[in-house]
Coordinates of C-alpha atoms and ligand atoms in Angstrom, one line a residue:
M1 CA 96.9 117.1 52.5
R2 CA 95.8 116.2 56.0
S3 CA 98.8 115.2 58.0
A4 CA 100.7 118.0 56.2
L5 CA 98.4 120.1 57.0
L6 CA 98.5 118.5 60.3
A7 CA 102.8 118.4 60.6
L8 CA 102.9 122.6 59.5
A9 CA 100.1 123.5 62.3
A10 CA 101.8 122.0 64.7
L11 CA 105.3 123.2 63.3
S12 CA 103.7 126.9 63.3
F13 CA 100.8 127.5 65.8
T14 CA 100.5 130.5 68.4
P15 CA 96.8 131.5 69.1
S16 CA 96.5 134.9 68.9
I17 CA 93.0 135.1 70.5
S18 CA 93.6 136.3 73.8
M19 CA 91.7 134.4 76.3
A20 CA 93.3 136.2 79.2
Q21 CA 92.8 139.6 78.1
V22 CA 89.1 139.9 80.0
P23 CA 88.4 142.9 81.7
A24 CA 89.8 142.7 85.7
H25 CA 86.3 141.7 87.2
Q26 CA 85.7 138.9 85.2
A27 CA 89.3 137.5 86.4
I28 CA 88.3 133.4 86.1
P29 CA 90.9 131.9 89.4
A30 CA 93.2 130.1 88.5
N31 CA 91.7 127.0 86.8
Q32 CA 88.8 127.2 89.6
P33 CA 85.6 125.7 89.0
I34 CA 82.7 127.1 90.1
I35 CA 78.9 126.2 89.5
S36 CA 76.7 128.8 87.8
D37 CA 72.8 129.4 88.1
W38 CA 72.4 128.9 84.8
A39 CA 69.2 126.0 86.2
R40 CA 67.0 128.5 87.3
Q41 CA 67.2 131.4 85.5
Q42 CA 63.5 132.2 83.2
P43 CA 63.4 134.0 80.0
A44 CA 61.8 136.7 78.7
L45 CA 58.1 135.6 77.6
A46 CA 56.0 137.7 75.3
P47 CA 52.7 137.5 73.8
H48 CA 53.3 138.8 70.2
A49 CA 56.5 139.2 68.5
M50 CA 60.9 139.2 70.5
V51 CA 63.3 140.8 70.1
A52 CA 66.9 139.2 71.3
T53 CA 69.8 141.4 70.7
Q54 CA 73.3 142.0 72.3
D55 CA 72.4 145.8 73.0
A56 CA 69.6 147.4 75.3
T57 CA 68.4 150.2 72.7
A58 CA 69.0 148.3 69.4
T59 CA 66.3 146.3 71.0
R60 CA 63.9 148.6 71.5
I61 CA 64.3 149.8 68.6
G62 CA 63.4 146.1 67.2
V63 CA 60.3 146.0 69.3
D64 CA 59.3 149.2 68.1
I65 CA 59.8 148.6 64.9
L66 CA 57.2 145.3 65.4
K67 CA 54.8 147.4 67.4
R68 CA 54.6 149.4 64.2
G69 CA 53.9 146.9 61.7
G70 CA 57.3 145.6 60.8
N71 CA 57.7 143.0 60.2
A72 CA 61.3 140.2 61.3
V73 CA 63.1 141.6 57.6
D74 CA 61.3 145.3 59.3
A75 CA 63.1 145.3 62.4
A76 CA 66.5 143.8 61.5
V77 CA 67.4 146.3 59.3
A78 CA 67.1 148.6 62.2
V79 CA 68.2 146.6 64.6
G80 CA 71.6 145.7 61.5
Y81 CA 72.5 149.9 61.5
A82 CA 71.5 150.7 65.1
L83 CA 74.2 148.2 66.1
A84 CA 76.1 149.7 64.0
V85 CA 76.2 152.6 66.5
T86 CA 75.8 151.3 69.7
L87 CA 77.6 148.1 69.8
P88 CA 81.0 149.8 67.4
R89 CA 83.2 146.7 67.9
A90 CA 81.1 144.5 66.4
G91 CA 77.6 146.0 64.9
N92 CA 78.7 147.5 61.9
V93 CA 78.6 148.9 58.5
G94 CA 81.7 148.2 56.6
G95 CA 82.0 144.0 57.9
G96 CA 79.5 141.8 56.3
G97 CA 77.9 138.6 56.9
F98 CA 74.9 136.6 56.9
M99 CA 71.0 137.0 57.2
L100 CA 68.4 134.1 57.8
V101 CA 64.6 134.8 56.8
H102 CA 62.3 132.6 57.2
L103 CA 58.5 133.9 55.7
K104 CA 55.8 132.4 56.8
S105 CA 53.4 132.5 53.9
Q106 CA 55.6 131.4 51.8
N107 CA 57.1 128.5 53.5
K108 CA 60.4 129.4 53.1
T109 CA 63.9 129.7 54.4
I110 CA 66.0 132.1 52.4
A111 CA 70.2 133.0 53.2
I112 CA 71.0 135.8 52.3
D113 CA 75.1 136.0 52.2
Y114 CA 76.3 139.5 52.4
R115 CA 80.1 138.4 53.6
E116 CA 83.3 141.0 52.3
T117 CA 84.8 140.3 49.1
A118 CA 88.6 139.7 48.8
P119 CA 88.9 143.3 46.2
A120 CA 90.8 142.6 42.5
S121 CA 94.0 142.3 43.4
A122 CA 93.8 139.5 45.8
T123 CA 96.3 136.8 45.2
K124 CA 97.4 133.8 47.1
D125 CA 100.4 134.8 48.3
M126 CA 99.2 138.7 49.3
F127 CA 99.9 138.2 52.9
L128 CA 103.6 136.0 53.1
D129 CA 106.0 137.4 53.8
A130 CA 109.9 137.7 51.5
K131 CA 110.1 134.3 52.9
G132 CA 107.0 132.8 52.5
D133 CA 106.0 131.9 55.8
A134 CA 102.6 133.4 56.5
D135 CA 102.9 137.6 58.1
P136 CA 99.2 138.4 61.0
K137 CA 100.7 142.0 60.6
K138 CA 99.5 142.3 56.5
S139 CA 96.4 140.1 57.6
R140 CA 94.9 141.4 60.3
D141 CA 97.0 144.5 61.1
S142 CA 97.3 146.7 57.5
G143 CA 95.0 147.3 54.2
L144 CA 96.0 144.2 52.9
A145 CA 93.1 142.3 55.4
V146 CA 89.7 145.1 54.2
G147 CA 87.4 143.3 52.8
V148 CA 84.8 144.9 51.0
P149 CA 81.8 146.0 53.0
G150 CA 79.4 143.6 51.9
T151 CA 76.5 144.6 54.9
V152 CA 74.6 147.3 53.4
A153 CA 74.1 145.8 50.3
G154 CA 72.5 143.0 52.7
L155 CA 70.3 144.9 54.3
T156 CA 69.1 146.7 51.6
L157 CA 68.5 143.3 49.8
A158 CA 66.3 141.7 52.7
L159 CA 64.7 145.2 52.9
E160 CA 63.6 145.4 49.7
K161 CA 62.9 142.0 48.6
Y162 CA 61.5 140.7 52.5
G163 CA 60.5 143.7 54.1
S164 CA 56.9 144.7 55.0
G165 CA 57.0 147.0 52.5
K166 CA 55.8 150.1 54.9
F167 CA 59.1 151.1 55.5
K168 CA 61.4 152.8 53.9
L169 CA 65.3 152.6 53.7
A170 CA 65.1 156.5 55.5
E171 CA 62.7 155.3 58.5
L172 CA 64.4 152.5 59.8
I173 CA 68.1 154.0 59.7
G174 CA 67.1 157.1 61.2
P175 CA 67.4 155.7 64.9
A176 CA 70.9 154.8 64.4
I177 CA 71.4 158.0 62.4
A178 CA 69.5 160.1 66.0
L179 CA 71.5 157.8 67.7
A180 CA 75.9 158.7 66.2
E181 CA 74.2 162.3 65.8
N182 CA 73.8 162.9 69.3
G183 CA 76.2 160.6 71.3
I184 CA 75.5 157.4 73.4
I185 CA 76.5 157.3 77.1
V186 CA 79.3 154.8 77.3
D187 CA 77.9 151.7 79.3
E188 CA 80.1 150.1 81.4
D189 CA 80.1 147.1 77.8
L190 CA 81.1 149.3 75.7
A191 CA 83.9 151.3 78.6
D192 CA 84.7 147.1 78.9
S193 CA 85.8 147.0 75.4
L194 CA 87.8 150.0 74.2
P195 CA 90.9 149.3 76.6
L196 CA 91.2 146.0 74.9
A197 CA 91.5 146.9 71.7
R198 CA 93.2 151.0 72.3
N199 CA 96.4 150.0 70.3
R200 CA 94.7 149.0 67.6
L201 CA 92.5 151.9 68.0
A202 CA 95.4 154.6 68.6
A203 CA 97.8 154.1 65.3
W204 CA 95.1 155.7 62.6
P205 CA 94.3 159.2 64.0
S206 CA 90.9 158.7 61.8
S207 CA 89.4 157.3 64.5
A208 CA 91.3 157.7 67.7
K209 CA 90.0 161.4 67.8
I210 CA 86.8 158.6 67.6
F211 CA 86.7 156.2 70.6
L212 CA 89.9 157.8 73.1
K213 CA 90.7 161.1 74.4
P214 CA 93.1 163.3 73.4
D215 CA 95.8 162.6 76.3
G216 CA 94.7 158.7 74.0
A217 CA 92.6 157.2 77.5
P218 CA 90.1 154.9 75.8
L219 CA 86.6 156.7 76.6
V220 CA 85.7 156.3 80.0
R221 CA 81.4 154.4 81.2
G222 CA 79.4 157.7 81.6
D223 CA 81.2 159.6 78.8
R224 CA 79.9 160.7 75.5
L225 CA 80.0 158.9 72.7
V226 CA 79.1 161.0 69.7
Q227 CA 80.2 159.5 65.8
A228 CA 78.9 162.5 64.2
D229 CA 81.0 161.4 60.5
L230 CA 79.1 158.0 61.1
A231 CA 75.4 160.4 61.0
R232 CA 76.4 161.3 57.9
T233 CA 77.3 158.7 56.3
L234 CA 73.4 157.3 57.5
S235 CA 72.1 160.2 56.3
T236 CA 73.3 159.2 52.9
I237 CA 72.9 155.4 53.0
A238 CA 69.4 156.9 53.9
A239 CA 68.6 158.8 51.2
K240 CA 70.9 157.8 48.5
G241 CA 70.4 153.6 48.5
V242 CA 73.6 151.0 48.6
K243 CA 75.2 153.8 46.1
G244 CA 75.2 156.4 48.8
F245 CA 77.7 153.4 50.2
Y246 CA 79.1 151.7 47.3
E247 CA 79.8 155.0 45.3
G248 CA 81.0 158.5 45.6
P249 CA 82.0 159.8 48.7
V250 CA 82.0 157.2 51.2
A251 CA 83.6 154.5 48.4
E252 CA 86.3 157.7 47.8
K253 CA 87.0 157.6 51.0
I254 CA 86.9 153.5 52.4
V255 CA 89.0 153.6 49.8
A256 CA 91.9 156.1 50.0
A257 CA 91.8 154.6 53.6
V258 CA 92.3 150.4 52.5
N259 CA 95.1 151.9 50.7
G260 CA 96.7 154.3 52.9
A261 CA 96.6 151.8 55.3
G262 CA 98.8 149.3 52.6
G263 CA 95.9 147.9 51.1
N264 CA 94.8 147.5 47.6
M265 CA 91.0 148.0 46.4
S266 CA 89.5 150.2 43.9
L267 CA 86.6 152.4 43.4
T268 CA 85.0 149.5 41.1
D269 CA 85.7 146.5 43.3
L270 CA 83.1 148.1 46.5
A271 CA 81.0 149.6 43.4
T272 CA 80.9 145.4 41.6
Y273 CA 80.0 144.5 45.0
K274 CA 77.6 141.5 45.3
V275 CA 74.8 139.5 47.9
F276 CA 73.5 136.8 46.8
E277 CA 70.7 134.2 48.3
R278 CA 71.4 131.0 48.8
E279 CA 69.8 128.4 50.0
P280 CA 69.9 127.4 53.2
V281 CA 71.6 123.4 54.6
R282 CA 69.6 121.7 55.8
G283 CA 69.4 118.4 58.3
T284 CA 67.0 116.5 61.1
Y285 CA 67.9 116.1 64.7
R286 CA 65.8 113.7 66.4
G287 CA 63.1 114.6 64.4
F288 CA 63.2 118.6 65.0
E289 CA 64.4 119.7 61.5
I290 CA 67.5 122.7 61.3
V291 CA 68.0 124.9 59.1
S292 CA 71.6 127.3 58.9
M293 CA 74.1 129.8 56.8
P294 CA 75.6 127.4 53.9
P295 CA 79.3 128.0 52.0
P296 CA 80.9 130.6 52.6
S297 CA 79.9 129.8 56.4
S298 CA 81.6 126.1 57.2
G299 CA 79.1 126.8 60.8
G300 CA 75.7 125.2 59.4
I301 CA 77.8 122.2 57.8
H302 CA 79.3 121.2 60.7
I303 CA 76.3 122.1 63.4
I304 CA 73.9 119.3 61.9
Q305 CA 77.0 117.3 61.4
I306 CA 78.0 117.2 65.1
L307 CA 74.0 117.0 65.4
N308 CA 74.5 114.2 63.2
M309 CA 77.1 112.5 65.3
L310 CA 75.3 112.8 68.4
E311 CA 71.9 111.6 66.9
G312 CA 73.3 108.1 67.9
Y313 CA 74.3 108.2 71.4
K314 CA 70.8 109.0 73.4
L315 CA 71.5 112.4 75.2
S316 CA 68.9 112.8 77.5
E317 CA 70.0 109.4 79.3
M318 CA 73.9 110.5 80.1
G319 CA 72.6 113.8 81.5
A320 CA 73.0 117.6 80.6
Q321 CA 76.9 118.2 81.5
S322 CA 77.5 115.3 82.8
A323 CA 80.9 113.7 81.6
D324 CA 79.7 111.7 79.0
T325 CA 77.7 114.2 77.5
L326 CA 80.7 116.1 77.1
H327 CA 83.0 113.6 76.3
V328 CA 81.1 112.6 73.3
M329 CA 80.6 116.3 72.2
T330 CA 84.4 116.9 71.7
E331 CA 84.8 113.9 70.5
A332 CA 82.7 114.7 67.5
M333 CA 83.2 117.9 67.3
K334 CA 87.1 116.8 66.7
P335 CA 86.4 115.0 63.1
A336 CA 84.3 118.3 62.7
Y337 CA 86.5 121.1 62.6
A338 CA 88.9 119.0 61.3
D339 CA 86.9 118.7 57.6
R340 CA 86.7 122.0 58.3
S341 CA 90.0 122.9 57.5
E342 CA 90.2 120.6 54.3
Y343 CA 87.3 120.9 52.7
L344 CA 85.5 124.2 53.4
G345 CA 86.2 127.0 51.1
D346 CA 84.3 129.8 49.4
P347 CA 81.7 127.7 46.6
G348 CA 82.3 130.0 44.3
F349 CA 85.7 129.2 43.6
V350 CA 86.0 125.4 45.7
Q351 CA 83.7 122.1 45.5
V352 CA 82.1 121.6 48.5
P353 CA 81.1 118.4 49.1
V354 CA 78.3 119.5 51.5
K355 CA 75.9 116.5 50.4
Q356 CA 78.0 114.3 52.0
L357 CA 79.6 116.2 55.2
L358 CA 75.4 116.5 55.7
S359 CA 74.6 112.5 55.6
K360 CA 73.9 110.7 58.1
K361 CA 76.0 108.3 56.8
Y362 CA 79.1 110.0 56.6
A363 CA 78.4 110.6 61.0
E364 CA 77.6 106.9 61.5
A365 CA 80.8 106.3 59.8
R366 CA 82.3 108.9 61.5
R367 CA 80.2 108.0 64.6
A368 CA 82.1 104.3 64.5
E369 CA 85.8 105.6 65.2
I370 CA 84.9 107.1 69.0
S371 CA 85.8 105.9 71.5
M372 CA 83.6 106.2 75.0
E373 CA 86.4 105.6 77.0
K374 CA 89.5 107.5 76.0
A375 CA 89.5 111.0 74.2
R376 CA 91.4 110.5 70.6
P377 CA 94.8 112.3 70.7
A378 CA 94.4 114.8 67.9
R379 CA 98.4 116.3 68.1
D380 CA 100.7 117.9 70.3
V381 CA 100.4 121.1 69.8
K382 CA 103.0 123.7 70.7
P383 CA 101.8 126.4 72.7
G384 CA 101.8 130.0 72.0
N385 CA 102.3 133.2 73.5
L386 CA 98.8 135.0 73.5
A387 CA 98.1 138.3 71.5
P388 CA 96.4 140.8 72.9
Y389 CA 92.5 140.0 71.1
E390 CA 89.1 140.2 72.3
S391 CA 87.3 137.8 71.6
D392 CA 83.6 138.5 71.3
Q393 CA 83.8 140.8 67.7
T394 CA 81.0 139.2 66.3
T395 CA 77.8 139.0 66.6
H396 CA 74.0 137.9 65.8
Y397 CA 70.1 138.6 66.7
S398 CA 67.3 136.8 66.4
I399 CA 63.9 138.4 65.8
I400 CA 60.8 136.7 65.4
D401 CA 57.7 138.6 64.4
A402 CA 53.8 138.7 64.7
D403 CA 53.1 136.2 62.0
G404 CA 55.1 134.1 62.9
N405 CA 58.0 134.9 60.1
A406 CA 61.7 134.9 61.7
V407 CA 65.2 136.2 60.6
A408 CA 69.0 135.4 62.8
N409 CA 71.6 137.8 61.9
T410 CA 75.1 138.1 62.3
Y411 CA 77.6 140.4 60.8
T412 CA 80.8 140.9 62.1
L413 CA 83.7 142.9 61.2
N414 CA 86.3 140.1 62.0
F415 CA 88.4 141.4 65.9
S416 CA 86.9 144.0 67.8
Y417 CA 86.0 146.9 66.5
G418 CA 87.8 145.3 62.5
L419 CA 91.4 146.8 62.1
G420 CA 90.6 149.7 64.5
L421 CA 90.5 151.6 61.3
V422 CA 88.0 154.5 60.4
A423 CA 88.1 155.9 57.3
E424 CA 88.7 158.9 57.6
G425 CA 85.5 161.1 57.2
T426 CA 83.1 158.6 57.0
G427 CA 83.3 157.0 60.9
V428 CA 83.0 154.0 59.3
L429 CA 85.5 151.1 61.1
L430 CA 86.5 149.0 58.8
N431 CA 86.9 145.3 59.1
N432 CA 89.6 142.7 58.9
E433 CA 87.9 139.5 57.7
L434 CA 90.8 138.3 54.9
D435 CA 92.4 137.1 58.1
D436 CA 89.8 134.3 57.7
F437 CA 91.0 133.1 54.8
A438 CA 94.0 130.5 55.4
A439 CA 97.1 132.7 54.9
K440 CA 99.2 129.6 53.8
A441 CA 98.1 125.9 54.7
G442 CA 98.0 125.0 58.1
V443 CA 98.6 128.6 59.5
P444 CA 96.4 129.0 61.9
N445 CA 94.6 132.4 61.7
G446 CA 93.0 135.4 64.4
F447 CA 91.2 131.9 65.9
G448 CA 93.6 129.2 65.5
L449 CA 91.7 127.0 62.5
I450 CA 93.6 126.1 60.0
G451 CA 92.5 125.9 56.3
G452 CA 93.9 124.7 53.2
D453 CA 93.6 125.8 49.3
A454 CA 90.1 124.9 50.3
N455 CA 90.1 128.8 51.8
A456 CA 93.0 130.1 50.1
P457 CA 93.4 134.2 49.4
G458 CA 91.7 134.4 46.0
P459 CA 90.5 138.3 43.7
G460 CA 86.5 138.4 44.4
K461 CA 86.3 134.9 46.8
R462 CA 85.4 135.4 50.2
P463 CA 86.5 133.9 53.9
L464 CA 85.7 130.8 55.3
S465 CA 83.3 131.5 58.4
S466 CA 82.2 130.4 61.3
M467 CA 79.1 132.1 61.2
S468 CA 75.8 130.3 62.2
P469 CA 72.8 132.0 62.2
T470 CA 70.2 128.9 63.0
I471 CA 66.3 128.8 62.4
V472 CA 65.3 124.8 64.2
M473 CA 62.0 124.5 62.9
K474 CA 59.5 121.4 64.2
D475 CA 56.2 120.3 62.4
G476 CA 57.0 122.8 60.1
Q477 CA 56.8 126.1 62.9
V478 CA 60.0 127.5 63.1
Y479 CA 60.9 126.5 67.0
L480 CA 64.4 128.4 67.5
V481 CA 66.5 131.3 66.1
T482 CA 69.3 131.3 67.2
G483 CA 73.3 132.5 66.5
S484 CA 76.4 133.3 68.1
P485 CA 79.6 135.2 68.4
G486 CA 82.5 134.4 69.3
G487 CA 85.3 133.5 65.7
S488 CA 85.2 129.6 65.7
R489 CA 83.4 129.1 69.0
I490 CA 79.6 129.7 66.9
I491 CA 79.4 126.6 65.8
T492 CA 79.5 123.9 68.9
T493 CA 78.0 127.3 71.2
V494 CA 74.6 127.0 68.5
L495 CA 75.3 123.2 68.7
Q496 CA 75.7 123.3 72.9
V497 CA 72.0 126.1 72.8
I498 CA 70.3 123.5 69.8
S499 CA 71.0 120.0 72.5
N500 CA 70.2 121.8 75.4
I501 CA 66.4 122.5 73.9
I502 CA 66.3 119.5 72.4
D503 CA 68.0 116.8 74.0
H504 CA 67.8 118.3 77.8
G505 CA 64.2 119.8 77.6
M506 CA 66.1 123.1 79.2
N507 CA 64.2 126.7 78.5
V508 CA 65.9 128.3 76.1
Q509 CA 67.3 131.2 78.7
E510 CA 68.6 127.7 80.6
A511 CA 69.7 126.8 77.7
V512 CA 71.3 129.7 76.7
S513 CA 72.9 130.1 80.2
A514 CA 74.4 126.3 80.5
P515 CA 78.3 126.6 80.5
R516 CA 80.4 125.6 77.4
I517 CA 82.5 123.6 76.8
H518 CA 84.2 123.6 73.3
H519 CA 87.1 121.8 71.0
Q520 CA 88.3 122.4 67.9
W521 CA 90.6 119.1 67.1
L522 CA 93.5 122.5 66.9
P523 CA 94.7 122.9 68.7
D524 CA 94.5 119.7 70.4
E525 CA 92.2 120.5 73.9
L526 CA 89.2 121.0 75.5
R527 CA 88.1 124.6 76.5
T528 CA 85.2 124.3 79.4
E529 CA 84.3 128.1 80.9
R530 CA 83.3 127.6 84.5
G531 CA 80.0 125.9 85.5
F532 CA 81.0 122.4 85.2
S533 CA 81.7 120.2 88.4
I534 CA 85.4 119.7 88.9
D535 CA 84.2 116.7 89.2
T536 CA 83.2 116.1 86.0
I537 CA 86.2 117.9 84.9
R538 CA 88.1 115.0 86.4
I539 CA 86.4 112.5 84.8
L540 CA 87.0 114.1 81.6
E541 CA 91.1 114.1 82.6
S542 CA 90.9 110.6 83.1
R543 CA 89.7 109.6 79.4
G544 CA 92.7 111.1 77.6
H545 CA 91.1 115.6 77.7
K546 CA 93.4 118.5 78.0
V547 CA 91.1 120.5 79.7
V548 CA 90.7 124.5 80.1
I549 CA 89.2 126.1 81.8
A550 CA 88.9 129.6 79.6
P551 CA 86.3 131.7 78.7
V552 CA 84.3 129.6 75.9
S553 CA 81.9 132.9 75.4
G554 CA 79.6 133.3 72.5
S555 CA 76.6 135.6 72.8
A556 CA 73.5 133.2 71.8
Q557 CA 70.5 136.2 71.5
T558 CA 68.2 133.2 70.4
I559 CA 64.5 133.2 70.6
M560 CA 62.2 129.7 71.5
M561 CA 59.2 129.6 70.3
T562 CA 56.1 128.6 73.6
P563 CA 52.9 128.1 72.8
R564 CA 52.4 131.3 75.6
G565 CA 54.3 132.9 72.7
P566 CA 57.9 133.9 72.2
A567 CA 60.5 133.4 74.8
G568 CA 63.3 135.7 74.6
A569 CA 66.8 134.4 75.7
A570 CA 69.9 137.7 76.5
D571 CA 72.9 136.2 76.9
T572 CA 74.1 137.3 79.8
R573 CA 78.1 136.1 79.0
Q574 CA 78.0 139.8 77.9
R575 CA 76.6 143.4 79.8
G576 CA 73.6 144.9 78.2
T577 CA 72.0 142.4 76.0
L578 CA 68.8 142.5 76.3
A579 CA 65.3 140.3 74.6
S580 CA 62.4 141.8 75.1
G581 CA 58.9 141.9 72.6
Y582 CA 54.8 143.1 73.2
Ligands
LIG1 N1 85.1 136.7 61.6 C1 84.5 135.3 61.9 C2 84.1 134.4 61.2 O1 83.7 134.5 60.1 O2 83.7 133.5 61.7

C-alpha cells in the first residue's frame, strides 16, 4: 500500500498552499536566512488566569468573562464566538474543530470532537472527475467541499457540560453579536488576509457584499466591517441554542447555499450532527505527560510518536536550533507523516492502530532507522505550481482560569475564509473541510498531504485533521496549554513548542517565537523559517536535506504555568495576537 501511495504521490504532487502568497512587507529576501530575536522575548504574566488568542479583542472578551467568575470553558465559548466575527478567515460558526478541556477538580481531561462531517450523500469518488482523476475544484471550490459544521454544537456541549453554570449561552455570545452588528474596524491583519482570498470571496455575491467594496476591491485598513446577517444568526443561536443553527431558517439557508454551489447536503444532515466526547491520547516525554487530540485528528498521535523517537536523543546537549537537533527532529517527522498517510482516519469508520503508534517500542524501532550522518530521501518529488491559498486559516486559543482549569481549542474553516461562500442571509462563512479527505489515494490535498483508504470520503465520515490542541501535565497539574493553525504544519509546530520548553528550558514566549522547521515526508523537503544561521543550514544540506527557506508559520497561542502564575505567549508571526490575564 505504501509503495503504491508513494508512486502516486510522485506522479501527482502539486502543492497548492502558496508559501509565496504573503503580504509584500513580509516578502522573503531570496533564500536569505536572518537571525531573529526570539531569545530575548518575555511572555505576559498574570497572577490568576490567562487567555492567549489570535485576536486582541477576543482575548479581552475572554479575560472579562474570567474576571467575572467564569471558568475556562465559559471564556472559551465567548472567545470562540468573538473570533467568528473578528477573525473571519478562521474563527467560525460554519466550520468545526477540537477542544481539550481539563477540569482540575475532577483531574480529568476531555477531548471534544466537533469536526465537520460529510453529508449522507458523500461517496468515495465524490471528488473525482469523469476520467477518475482527483478534481481539486470539487474538493476545494464547490459545495461538495462543505462539511456539516460542528462549531455551534461543540461550543454548546462544552458550555452545558463543563461551563461554570454562571453564564447563559446568550451572555457569552453577546459581545460577538455587538461586534458583528456595530462592525469592527479593519486592522492590518484582516486587511492583509482579504486580498489573498479576494477571488474566492468575489465568486459569491453573498460574500462579496460583506468583505469587498462595490468595485470588487477588498476592504482596507480603517474600513468598517459590518456583519449584520451574522449578528442575526448569532442572536438566533443565543435565543434557541443549537436548534437555532441546525434547524429552521438558518439551516435552510445553509443547505440552499451548499446545494446552490454544487453540493448535496440535506436538512437531516444538519439536524443529526453529533458532537463526540473522546478519550484524549496520552504519552510521556522526559517525565511530562502529553495529553492531546485523538483521531479523527492525527495531531496527538504524531506529536507523541515524534516525541517518543526524540526521547532517545540528548537534545539539551545537542543544543537548541543546532544542526544535530534539527536533523534528528526532521528524521523523526518523516516516519510519522508516512504513517499518517497509511493508518489515520475517522475512528468511527477505520481501525486506527493508536496503541502501536503511541508505543515506546515502536518509536525505538523507527528511531533505529535514523542515521546521524545522512538524511533519508523520501523520494524524488516533482515540484508543482503554487496555487494562491494562504497558509494560516485555522486558529488556536489557550485559556487557564484561576482554579487551574484549562482549555485548548483549535477550530477552522480549512482554507482562509473556507470555501469563501457566505450562506445568503446568514452571514455564515462555510468551510471547505472535506478537502482534508484523500480525494484519491496518493493525491495530495491542499496541504500536500496524501492518504489512502483510511481517509477516503464517505457518508457521515469526518476527514482526517492535523489540529492538535494539547495540554502538557507535570506532576498531575496543567503545565502547558498549546496548539496552532497551519494545516499539516500544526503537528510540527506544537512539537517544537513542547521540545523548546522541555529540552531547552526556554520561557514560553521564546519557545513560541523561536524559528521552526517542518518536514512532512512528502514532499521531501525541509522547510525552515528565517532565523536559523546559514552555517546550520549548510550543515543540514551537507547531510542531504533539501532545505527550503519559507514561512513555516503556525500561530501557537500558548500558556505555561510558572511559580509566578500563568505566563502567556502570543505568537508574533501574526499581527493582532494577544496573551493577557488578570
Ligand atoms: N483543515 C486542517 C486540519 O484540520 O488539519
